[in-house]
Amino acid sequence: MTFIVNQEGIVYEKDLGEDTAATAAAMTVFDPDGTWRRYDESTEQ
């Protein structure tokens, strides 16, 4: 999973797949689309 945080401290997560490193390196702005999910740590075990 890849995580990003906005200026309000809200964390979003997304599985970027096998090309995670290249996809993450190509990100230049914070602009999560509908494929990013808000992370809810209360669901972690």
Short mmCIF file of C-alpha atoms in Angstrom, two decimals:
data_model
loop_
_atom_site.label_atom_id
_atom_site.label_comp_id
_atom_site.label_asym_id
_atom_site.label_seq_id
_atom_site.Cartn_x
_atom_site.Cartn_y
_atom_site.Cartn_z
CA MET A 1 0.00 0.00 0.00
CA THR A 2 1.01 3.57 -0.63
CA PHE A 3 -0.07 6.34 1.71
CA ILE A 4 -0.37 10.09 1.16
CA VAL A 5 -1.32 12.78 3.66
CA ASN A 6 -3.08 16.06 2.96
CA GLN A 7 -2.46 19.39 4.69
CA GLU A 8 -5.15 18.57 7.27
CA GLY A 9 -3.48 15.31 8.25
CA ILE A 10 -6.00 13.06 6.50
CA VAL A 11 -4.32 9.90 5.23
CA TYR A 12 -5.27 8.19 1.97
CA GLU A 13 -4.17 4.77 0.74
CA LYS A 14 -3.93 3.01 -2.60
CA ASP A 15 -2.29 -0.10 -3.99
CA LEU A 16 -0.15 1.19 -6.85
CA GLY A 17 0.64 -2.32 -8.06
CA GLU A 18 3.91 -3.79 -9.22
CA ASP A 19 5.19 -0.46 -10.59
CA THR A 20 4.79 1.32 -7.26
CA ALA A 21 8.24 2.91 -7.27
CA ALA A 22 7.86 4.39 -10.76
CA THR A 23 4.27 5.49 -10.19
CA ALA A 24 5.10 7.14 -6.87
CA ALA A 25 8.17 8.84 -8.33
CA ALA A 26 6.02 10.31 -11.10
CA MET A 27 3.64 11.98 -8.63
CA THR A 28 4.32 15.70 -8.43
CA VAL A 29 1.13 17.09 -6.85
CA PHE A 30 -1.36 15.99 -4.23
CA ASP A 31 -4.46 15.16 -6.25
CA PRO A 32 -6.05 11.90 -5.07
CA ASP A 33 -8.81 10.69 -7.38
CA GLY A 34 -11.62 8.29 -6.57
CA THR A 35 -9.27 5.31 -6.56
CA TRP A 36 -7.63 6.50 -3.32
CA ARG A 37 -9.39 5.49 -0.10
CA ARG A 38 -9.36 7.40 3.15
CA TYR A 39 -7.27 5.38 5.59
CA ASP A 40 -9.04 4.34 8.78
CA GLU A 41 -6.54 3.09 11.33
CA SER A 42 -9.35 1.81 13.55
CA THR A 43 -9.77 -1.08 11.11
CA GLU A 44 -6.12 -2.17 11.52
CA GLN A 45 -5.51 -5.23 13.67
#
